[in-house]
Amino acid sequence: MTNIIDELKWRGAINQVTDEEGLNKLINEKSVGLYCGTDPTGDSLHIGHLIPFMMLKRFQMAGHRAHIIIGGGTGSIGDPSGRNSERVLQTMETVHHNEEALTKQMKKLFGADNITIVNNYDWLSKIDLLAFLRDYGKLFNLNTMLNKEVVASRLEAGISYTEFTYQILQSVDFHHLWQEHDVQLQIGGADQWGNITAGIDLIHKMEGSDAQAYGLTIPLMLKADGTKFGKTAGGAVWLDPKKTTPYEFYQFWLNQDDRDVVRYLKYFTFLSHEDIEDLAEKVKTQPEKREAQRKLAEEVTEFVHSKEAVEQAKRISAALFSGDVKTLTADDIEQGFKNMPAVECASEPANIIEWLVGTGIEKSKRQAREDVNNGAIRINGDRITDVDFEIDPSAKFDGRYVIARRGKKKYFLAHVK
């Protein structure tokens, strides 16, 4: 079995470990149970959330028993981590909807082998107030809780008792999985260190100091320019294809900085050491070819979406680069032109000049005629030079779209009404 700790170290994916020697010994002896959790605060993960789950996937691929907690219980009260203010409490209806969406995403990413997905609402909801205070509250020292970074950072602005108790609930999760699923290791982001160590302390207090329980955190991911990874001008990069299309997802990875791409290859792909080192060398010697970025985009898009999504993204990219959009499908258009200037047009055929002015692509008939005569107008990939040309909106792309291009790069997507 692969020494997964050494593998994670090579990939720069370990921030802190509790009792590394003990964890290494355990991993070398048997298949380890481990878990990572996420709260259903939304109906999709974004790529920032993906980082610890990529590490969980590596453990799974190395033969270990991966567990995922969808935090229906903890998600209903709110994790104080990484925030300067209280979370807005969601309705239980919203929480349950998000649980279902995240569970579906996890099943797609992890498949069926060596994976167990559970919901902490199933056990946390059964603990009454007196049992919570008697069985768990007595085991947590208030001073220790206040000193946890995730709480200490909130004391000045203020923190509710609800969010203050989050670390107890997460600790209960670890103990439950330890007891019911033979889970010995919890992994999470760097901001989860306090919650993870609180869970280990709880297990030792309840089960004895020799109980095997460990924690591992992932470094905070920053880009080379110091800004937060995973954010774009348009916001988060989501795993849900309805929120971030596979084409946009592919483009995000394709556009990574040379200074970041090798680190991302180590974090987000399952390529071998040799393959990554070869790509790293090409970044140094042939950066203009951007082979590392292309490989990164292909690997992560295939993992999150599918091989077909990769091929579609490449097809859209090639068509936009060359201007040859005739081979694209309506679905390709929907993805690739999502952020292009959009106009509307009627479904009936219309003269090219009338159509350009009617959609607002051209400001005047005079300008429209000039551009057509000069060959500056393309409709659905074809150059139009005849001012009497008639556009038939139903002719291409299932009658849903007309693509107009003015000049070399100015695209417009006309939605057929």
Short mmCIF file of C-alpha atoms in Angstrom, two decimals:
data_model
loop_
_atom_site.label_atom_id
_atom_site.label_comp_id
_atom_site.label_asym_id
_atom_site.label_seq_id
_atom_site.Cartn_x
_atom_site.Cartn_y
_atom_site.Cartn_z
CA MET A 1 0.00 0.00 0.00
CA THR A 2 1.29 3.46 -0.92
CA ASN A 3 2.73 5.54 1.92
CA ILE A 4 0.17 8.24 1.52
CA ILE A 5 1.81 10.66 3.99
CA ASP A 6 5.02 10.73 1.93
CA GLU A 7 2.92 11.26 -1.19
CA LEU A 8 1.08 14.20 0.37
CA LYS A 9 4.36 15.73 1.55
CA TRP A 10 5.77 15.60 -1.96
CA ARG A 11 2.67 17.36 -3.20
CA GLY A 12 3.04 20.07 -0.55
CA ALA A 13 -0.39 19.16 0.77
CA ILE A 14 0.26 18.85 4.51
CA ASN A 15 0.06 21.79 6.87
CA GLN A 16 -0.10 20.14 10.31
CA VAL A 17 -0.35 16.57 11.61
CA THR A 18 -1.02 15.35 15.13
CA ASP A 19 1.43 12.58 16.11
CA GLU A 20 2.83 11.97 12.64
CA GLU A 21 4.89 9.01 13.84
CA GLY A 22 1.82 7.29 15.29
CA LEU A 23 -0.24 8.00 12.16
CA ASN A 24 2.49 6.66 9.87
CA LYS A 25 2.73 3.49 11.94
CA LEU A 26 -1.03 2.98 11.79
CA ILE A 27 -1.17 3.58 8.03
CA ASN A 28 1.61 1.07 7.44
CA GLU A 29 -0.23 -1.55 9.49
CA LYS A 30 -3.73 -1.44 8.03
CA SER A 31 -6.40 0.29 6.01
CA VAL A 32 -7.28 3.44 7.93
CA GLY A 33 -10.72 4.98 8.29
CA LEU A 34 -10.69 8.74 7.74
CA TYR A 35 -13.16 11.50 7.12
CA CYS A 36 -13.66 15.01 5.85
CA GLY A 37 -16.82 17.03 6.31
CA THR A 38 -18.69 19.84 4.62
CA ASP A 39 -21.74 21.78 5.75
CA PRO A 40 -24.65 22.25 3.33
CA THR A 41 -24.47 26.05 3.35
CA GLY A 42 -25.01 25.96 -0.43
CA ASP A 43 -26.15 23.49 -3.05
CA SER A 44 -22.72 23.10 -4.64
CA LEU A 45 -19.07 22.94 -3.65
CA HIS A 46 -16.63 25.35 -5.26
CA ILE A 47 -12.99 24.59 -6.02
CA GLY A 48 -11.84 26.04 -2.69
CA HIS A 49 -13.91 23.37 -0.93
CA LEU A 50 -12.42 20.77 -3.25
CA ILE A 51 -8.89 20.93 -1.78
CA PRO A 52 -9.32 18.69 1.32
CA PHE A 53 -11.58 16.34 -0.63
CA MET A 54 -8.80 15.84 -3.20
CA MET A 55 -6.66 14.61 -0.30
CA LEU A 56 -9.47 12.34 0.87
CA LYS A 57 -9.66 10.96 -2.68
CA ARG A 58 -5.93 10.17 -2.58
CA PHE A 59 -6.42 8.16 0.61
CA GLN A 60 -9.32 6.35 -1.04
CA MET A 61 -7.21 5.52 -4.10
CA ALA A 62 -4.44 4.24 -1.81
CA GLY A 63 -6.87 1.69 -0.34
CA HIS A 64 -8.01 3.49 2.78
CA ARG A 65 -11.66 3.80 3.90
CA ALA A 66 -12.91 7.29 3.13
CA HIS A 67 -15.92 8.81 4.88
CA ILE A 68 -17.69 12.07 4.09
CA ILE A 69 -19.93 13.92 6.51
CA ILE A 70 -22.59 16.10 4.96
CA GLY A 71 -23.27 18.35 7.95
CA GLY A 72 -27.03 18.56 8.08
CA GLY A 73 -26.78 19.06 11.84
CA THR A 74 -23.79 21.41 12.07
CA GLY A 75 -24.92 23.20 8.91
CA SER A 76 -28.15 24.18 10.60
CA ILE A 77 -26.28 26.29 13.21
CA GLY A 78 -23.24 27.62 11.31
CA ASP A 79 -19.47 27.21 11.49
CA PRO A 80 -17.69 30.37 12.75
CA SER A 81 -14.59 29.44 10.73
CA GLY A 82 -13.25 32.08 8.36
CA ARG A 83 -15.94 34.64 9.09
CA ASN A 84 -16.08 37.87 11.05
CA SER A 85 -19.83 37.78 11.61
CA GLU A 86 -22.62 35.33 12.37
CA ARG A 87 -23.94 33.15 9.58
CA VAL A 88 -27.54 33.68 8.58
CA LEU A 89 -29.42 30.58 9.70
CA GLN A 90 -31.02 28.66 6.84
CA THR A 91 -34.42 27.00 6.93
CA MET A 92 -34.32 23.24 7.41
CA GLU A 93 -35.98 22.91 3.99
CA THR A 94 -33.00 24.71 2.41
CA VAL A 95 -30.52 22.65 4.43
CA HIS A 96 -32.13 19.38 3.26
CA HIS A 97 -32.15 20.56 -0.36
CA ASN A 98 -28.44 21.40 -0.12
CA GLU A 99 -27.70 18.05 1.56
CA GLU A 100 -29.17 16.19 -1.41
CA ALA A 101 -27.26 18.29 -3.96
CA LEU A 102 -23.89 17.89 -2.16
CA THR A 103 -24.42 14.15 -1.66
CA LYS A 104 -24.97 13.79 -5.41
CA GLN A 105 -21.75 15.71 -6.13
CA MET A 106 -19.76 13.57 -3.71
CA LYS A 107 -21.04 10.33 -5.22
CA LYS A 108 -19.91 11.53 -8.63
CA LEU A 109 -16.41 12.44 -7.38
CA PHE A 110 -15.80 9.39 -5.20
CA GLY A 111 -17.70 6.57 -6.88
CA ALA A 112 -18.76 3.55 -4.83
CA ASP A 113 -15.50 1.91 -3.63
CA ASN A 114 -14.10 2.56 -0.13
CA ILE A 115 -16.48 5.46 0.47
CA THR A 116 -19.21 6.05 3.04
CA ILE A 117 -21.35 9.21 3.01
CA VAL A 118 -23.19 10.08 6.22
CA ASN A 119 -25.22 13.00 7.56
CA ASN A 120 -24.47 14.21 11.09
CA TYR A 121 -28.10 15.30 11.52
CA ASP A 122 -28.84 11.58 12.01
CA TRP A 123 -27.03 11.49 15.37
CA LEU A 124 -26.78 15.13 16.49
CA SER A 125 -30.55 15.60 16.27
CA LYS A 126 -31.02 12.76 18.80
CA ILE A 127 -28.99 14.43 21.57
CA ASP A 128 -31.26 16.35 23.97
CA LEU A 129 -30.08 19.44 25.82
CA LEU A 130 -29.42 17.77 29.17
CA ALA A 131 -27.52 14.89 27.56
CA PHE A 132 -25.46 17.40 25.55
CA LEU A 133 -24.47 19.32 28.68
CA ARG A 134 -23.92 16.25 30.85
CA ASP A 135 -22.18 13.92 28.38
CA TYR A 136 -20.17 16.44 26.36
CA GLY A 137 -20.24 19.91 27.93
CA LYS A 138 -18.48 18.65 31.05
CA LEU A 139 -15.55 17.43 28.95
CA PHE A 140 -14.77 20.80 27.33
CA ASN A 141 -12.72 23.40 29.18
CA LEU A 142 -13.98 26.92 28.51
CA ASN A 143 -10.47 28.46 28.52
CA THR A 144 -9.29 25.92 25.97
CA MET A 145 -12.26 26.62 23.73
CA LEU A 146 -11.70 30.37 23.93
CA ASN A 147 -8.07 29.95 22.91
CA LYS A 148 -8.91 28.08 19.72
CA GLU A 149 -7.96 30.40 16.86
CA VAL A 150 -11.33 30.07 15.15
CA VAL A 151 -13.04 31.41 18.31
CA ALA A 152 -10.33 33.82 19.50
CA SER A 153 -10.45 35.65 16.16
CA ARG A 154 -14.14 36.33 16.69
CA LEU A 155 -14.13 37.49 20.31
CA GLU A 156 -13.63 41.18 19.54
CA ALA A 157 -16.49 41.32 17.02
CA GLY A 158 -18.58 38.94 19.11
CA ILE A 159 -19.70 35.33 18.70
CA SER A 160 -22.98 33.72 19.67
CA TYR A 161 -23.17 30.72 21.96
CA THR A 162 -24.58 28.79 18.98
CA GLU A 163 -21.46 29.21 16.85
CA PHE A 164 -19.22 28.92 19.93
CA THR A 165 -20.51 25.37 20.46
CA TYR A 166 -19.72 24.32 16.89
CA GLN A 167 -16.40 22.79 17.93
CA ILE A 168 -18.22 20.55 20.42
CA LEU A 169 -20.57 19.27 17.72
CA GLN A 170 -17.69 18.62 15.32
CA SER A 171 -15.92 16.75 18.11
CA VAL A 172 -19.04 14.64 18.66
CA ASP A 173 -18.93 13.81 14.93
CA PHE A 174 -15.35 12.54 15.19
CA HIS A 175 -16.19 10.43 18.25
CA HIS A 176 -19.30 9.01 16.54
CA LEU A 177 -17.34 7.97 13.45
CA TRP A 178 -14.53 6.61 15.63
CA GLN A 179 -17.02 4.49 17.55
CA GLU A 180 -19.43 3.45 14.79
CA HIS A 181 -17.24 3.39 11.65
CA ASP A 182 -13.73 2.71 12.95
CA VAL A 183 -12.50 6.13 11.77
CA GLN A 184 -9.14 7.20 13.21
CA LEU A 185 -8.23 10.26 11.13
CA GLN A 186 -9.94 13.57 10.37
CA ILE A 187 -8.65 15.83 7.60
CA GLY A 188 -9.62 19.41 6.79
CA GLY A 189 -8.46 22.89 5.87
CA ALA A 190 -5.91 24.77 7.96
CA ASP A 191 -8.72 26.69 9.67
CA GLN A 192 -10.14 23.41 11.03
CA TRP A 193 -7.11 22.59 13.22
CA GLY A 194 -8.78 23.74 16.45
CA ASN A 195 -11.94 21.76 15.77
CA ILE A 196 -9.98 18.65 14.79
CA THR A 197 -7.76 18.68 17.89
CA ALA A 198 -10.86 19.25 20.06
CA GLY A 199 -12.31 16.05 18.60
CA ILE A 200 -9.14 14.11 19.34
CA ASP A 201 -9.18 15.38 22.94
CA LEU A 202 -12.81 14.28 23.31
CA ILE A 203 -12.03 10.77 22.04
CA HIS A 204 -9.11 10.46 24.46
CA LYS A 205 -11.26 11.62 27.38
CA MET A 206 -14.12 9.26 26.53
CA GLU A 207 -12.18 6.23 25.27
CA GLY A 208 -8.79 6.49 26.97
CA SER A 209 -5.52 8.20 26.16
CA ASP A 210 -4.35 5.25 24.08
CA ALA A 211 -7.30 5.53 21.65
CA GLN A 212 -5.95 6.03 18.14
CA ALA A 213 -7.22 9.33 16.78
CA TYR A 214 -5.30 11.70 14.50
CA GLY A 215 -5.72 14.94 12.60
CA LEU A 216 -4.23 16.31 9.39
CA THR A 217 -4.77 19.73 7.82
CA ILE A 218 -4.14 21.12 4.36
CA PRO A 219 -2.24 24.41 3.83
CA LEU A 220 -4.16 27.57 3.03
CA MET A 221 -4.10 27.92 -0.75
CA LEU A 222 -2.95 31.30 -2.06
CA LYS A 223 -1.99 32.27 -5.58
CA ALA A 224 1.52 33.50 -6.38
CA ASP A 225 0.28 37.09 -6.27
CA GLY A 226 -0.97 36.57 -2.70
CA THR A 227 -4.68 36.59 -3.52
CA LYS A 228 -7.10 33.85 -2.51
CA PHE A 229 -7.22 30.80 -4.73
CA GLY A 230 -10.48 29.91 -6.47
CA LYS A 231 -11.94 33.37 -6.91
CA THR A 232 -12.39 35.09 -10.26
CA ALA A 233 -13.80 38.42 -11.33
CA GLY A 234 -17.12 36.64 -11.75
CA GLY A 235 -17.01 35.04 -8.30
CA ALA A 236 -16.45 31.46 -7.17
CA VAL A 237 -15.68 28.60 -9.56
CA TRP A 238 -18.38 26.03 -8.81
CA LEU A 239 -18.45 22.28 -9.38
CA ASP A 240 -22.11 22.46 -10.41
CA PRO A 241 -22.15 22.76 -14.24
CA LYS A 242 -25.23 24.98 -14.01
CA LYS A 243 -23.34 27.55 -11.94
CA THR A 244 -19.97 27.28 -13.72
CA THR A 245 -20.16 25.60 -17.12
CA PRO A 246 -17.58 22.89 -17.91
CA TYR A 247 -16.15 25.25 -20.55
CA GLU A 248 -15.72 28.06 -17.98
CA PHE A 249 -14.29 25.53 -15.54
CA TYR A 250 -11.76 24.33 -18.15
CA GLN A 251 -10.82 27.91 -19.02
CA PHE A 252 -10.21 28.75 -15.36
CA TRP A 253 -7.51 26.09 -15.09
CA LEU A 254 -6.13 26.81 -18.57
CA ASN A 255 -5.48 30.43 -17.59
CA GLN A 256 -3.38 29.74 -14.50
CA ASP A 257 -0.11 31.59 -13.93
CA ASP A 258 3.17 29.78 -14.68
CA ARG A 259 4.14 30.44 -11.06
CA ASP A 260 1.14 28.45 -9.78
CA VAL A 261 0.55 25.71 -12.33
CA VAL A 262 3.01 23.09 -11.02
CA ARG A 263 1.66 23.42 -7.48
CA TYR A 264 -1.87 22.97 -8.81
CA LEU A 265 -0.81 19.91 -10.81
CA LYS A 266 0.42 18.40 -7.53
CA TYR A 267 -2.75 19.31 -5.63
CA PHE A 268 -5.51 18.76 -8.15
CA THR A 269 -4.37 15.94 -10.43
CA PHE A 270 -3.43 12.29 -9.99
CA LEU A 271 -0.53 12.49 -12.43
CA SER A 272 2.67 10.67 -11.46
CA HIS A 273 5.75 12.38 -10.03
CA GLU A 274 7.52 11.84 -13.36
CA ASP A 275 4.73 13.39 -15.43
CA ILE A 276 4.51 16.45 -13.18
CA GLU A 277 8.27 16.95 -13.12
CA ASP A 278 8.33 16.72 -16.92
CA LEU A 279 5.63 19.38 -17.17
CA ALA A 280 7.47 21.53 -14.61
CA GLU A 281 10.54 21.44 -16.83
CA LYS A 282 8.45 22.53 -19.82
CA VAL A 283 7.12 25.49 -17.83
CA LYS A 284 10.73 26.60 -17.45
CA THR A 285 11.95 25.88 -20.98
CA GLN A 286 8.83 26.31 -23.16
CA PRO A 287 6.37 28.43 -21.19
CA GLU A 288 4.76 29.80 -24.37
CA LYS A 289 3.36 26.34 -25.19
CA ARG A 290 1.43 26.23 -21.88
CA GLU A 291 1.48 22.44 -21.88
CA ALA A 292 1.24 22.29 -18.08
CA GLN A 293 -1.86 24.50 -18.07
CA ARG A 294 -3.52 22.42 -20.78
CA LYS A 295 -2.84 19.20 -18.91
CA LEU A 296 -4.09 20.72 -15.65
CA ALA A 297 -7.32 21.89 -17.32
CA GLU A 298 -7.89 18.50 -18.93
CA GLU A 299 -7.24 16.47 -15.78
CA VAL A 300 -9.34 18.52 -13.34
CA THR A 301 -12.23 18.99 -15.78
CA GLU A 302 -12.35 15.26 -16.45
CA PHE A 303 -12.28 14.49 -12.71
CA VAL A 304 -15.07 16.93 -11.82
CA HIS A 305 -17.18 16.60 -14.99
CA SER A 306 -16.23 13.99 -17.59
CA LYS A 307 -13.95 13.20 -20.51
CA GLU A 308 -16.75 14.33 -22.84
CA ALA A 309 -16.82 17.70 -21.06
CA VAL A 310 -13.07 18.08 -21.72
CA GLU A 311 -13.52 17.37 -25.42
CA GLN A 312 -16.39 19.83 -25.60
CA ALA A 313 -14.38 22.55 -23.84
CA LYS A 314 -11.46 22.01 -26.22
CA ARG A 315 -13.79 22.14 -29.21
CA ILE A 316 -15.36 25.41 -28.05
CA SER A 317 -11.92 26.90 -27.31
CA ALA A 318 -10.60 25.98 -30.75
CA ALA A 319 -13.69 27.38 -32.49
CA LEU A 320 -13.50 30.69 -30.64
CA PHE A 321 -9.78 30.99 -31.32
CA SER A 322 -10.14 30.28 -35.06
CA GLY A 323 -13.50 31.97 -35.54
CA ASP A 324 -14.90 28.80 -37.12
CA VAL A 325 -18.09 28.38 -35.08
CA LYS A 326 -19.99 26.40 -37.71
CA THR A 327 -19.11 23.04 -36.16
CA LEU A 328 -20.42 23.95 -32.70
CA THR A 329 -23.67 22.58 -31.29
CA ALA A 330 -26.38 24.58 -29.55
CA ASP A 331 -25.12 23.27 -26.20
CA ASP A 332 -21.57 24.34 -27.11
CA ILE A 333 -22.91 27.81 -27.89
CA GLU A 334 -24.77 27.98 -24.59
CA GLN A 335 -21.53 27.29 -22.70
CA GLY A 336 -18.93 29.09 -24.78
CA PHE A 337 -20.91 32.27 -25.36
CA LYS A 338 -22.41 32.56 -21.87
CA ASN A 339 -20.51 35.77 -21.12
CA MET A 340 -20.57 37.26 -24.61
CA PRO A 341 -22.71 40.35 -25.32
CA ALA A 342 -26.27 39.07 -25.79
CA VAL A 343 -29.08 40.42 -27.94
CA GLU A 344 -32.49 39.14 -29.00
CA CYS A 345 -33.97 38.60 -32.43
CA ALA A 346 -37.22 37.39 -33.93
CA SER A 347 -37.45 33.91 -35.41
CA GLU A 348 -38.58 35.19 -38.83
CA PRO A 349 -36.03 35.68 -41.65
CA ALA A 350 -34.77 39.25 -42.03
CA ASN A 351 -32.49 41.32 -44.24
CA ILE A 352 -28.94 41.48 -42.86
CA ILE A 353 -28.92 45.29 -42.58
CA GLU A 354 -32.32 45.41 -40.89
CA TRP A 355 -31.31 42.55 -38.58
CA LEU A 356 -27.99 44.13 -37.47
CA VAL A 357 -29.67 47.44 -36.64
CA GLY A 358 -32.74 45.80 -35.08
CA THR A 359 -30.63 43.77 -32.67
CA GLY A 360 -28.49 46.77 -31.77
CA ILE A 361 -25.29 45.17 -33.07
CA GLU A 362 -24.93 48.11 -35.46
CA LYS A 363 -25.98 51.65 -34.53
CA SER A 364 -27.13 52.70 -38.01
CA LYS A 365 -27.96 51.29 -41.41
CA ARG A 366 -25.10 53.29 -42.91
CA GLN A 367 -22.58 51.68 -40.55
CA ALA A 368 -24.14 48.26 -41.13
CA ARG A 369 -23.84 48.57 -44.91
CA GLU A 370 -20.25 49.76 -44.60
CA ASP A 371 -19.27 46.83 -42.40
CA VAL A 372 -21.01 44.29 -44.64
CA ASN A 373 -19.41 45.74 -47.78
CA ASN A 374 -15.99 45.64 -46.06
CA GLY A 375 -16.40 41.98 -45.09
CA ALA A 376 -16.37 42.82 -41.38
CA ILE A 377 -19.55 40.87 -40.58
CA ARG A 378 -19.81 37.12 -40.07
CA ILE A 379 -23.04 35.30 -39.34
CA ASN A 380 -22.76 31.81 -37.85
CA GLY A 381 -19.15 31.69 -39.04
CA ASP A 382 -19.79 32.76 -42.64
CA ARG A 383 -18.50 36.10 -43.95
CA ILE A 384 -21.37 38.13 -45.35
CA THR A 385 -20.60 40.73 -48.06
CA ASP A 386 -24.04 41.02 -49.69
CA VAL A 387 -26.24 43.79 -48.25
CA ASP A 388 -29.30 41.89 -49.58
CA PHE A 389 -28.40 38.71 -47.65
CA GLU A 390 -31.30 37.28 -45.66
CA ILE A 391 -30.68 35.84 -42.20
CA ASP A 392 -32.75 32.79 -41.26
CA PRO A 393 -32.55 32.43 -37.44
CA SER A 394 -33.93 28.89 -37.61
CA ALA A 395 -31.15 27.65 -39.90
CA LYS A 396 -28.49 26.82 -37.26
CA PHE A 397 -28.05 25.80 -33.63
CA ASP A 398 -31.51 24.21 -33.31
CA GLY A 399 -33.07 27.57 -34.11
CA ARG A 400 -32.05 28.87 -30.68
CA TYR A 401 -29.14 31.17 -31.53
CA VAL A 402 -27.52 33.30 -34.18
CA ILE A 403 -23.84 34.14 -33.75
CA ALA A 404 -22.74 37.47 -35.20
CA ARG A 405 -19.14 38.63 -35.33
CA ARG A 406 -18.09 42.19 -36.13
CA GLY A 407 -14.44 42.62 -36.94
CA LYS A 408 -11.90 40.07 -35.72
CA LYS A 409 -13.04 39.43 -32.17
CA LYS A 410 -16.31 41.20 -31.34
CA TYR A 411 -18.91 38.44 -30.90
CA PHE A 412 -22.62 38.81 -30.22
CA LEU A 413 -24.99 36.01 -29.29
CA ALA A 414 -28.52 36.55 -30.54
CA HIS A 415 -31.16 34.57 -28.65
CA VAL A 416 -34.00 33.68 -30.99
CA LYS A 417 -37.37 34.59 -29.46
#
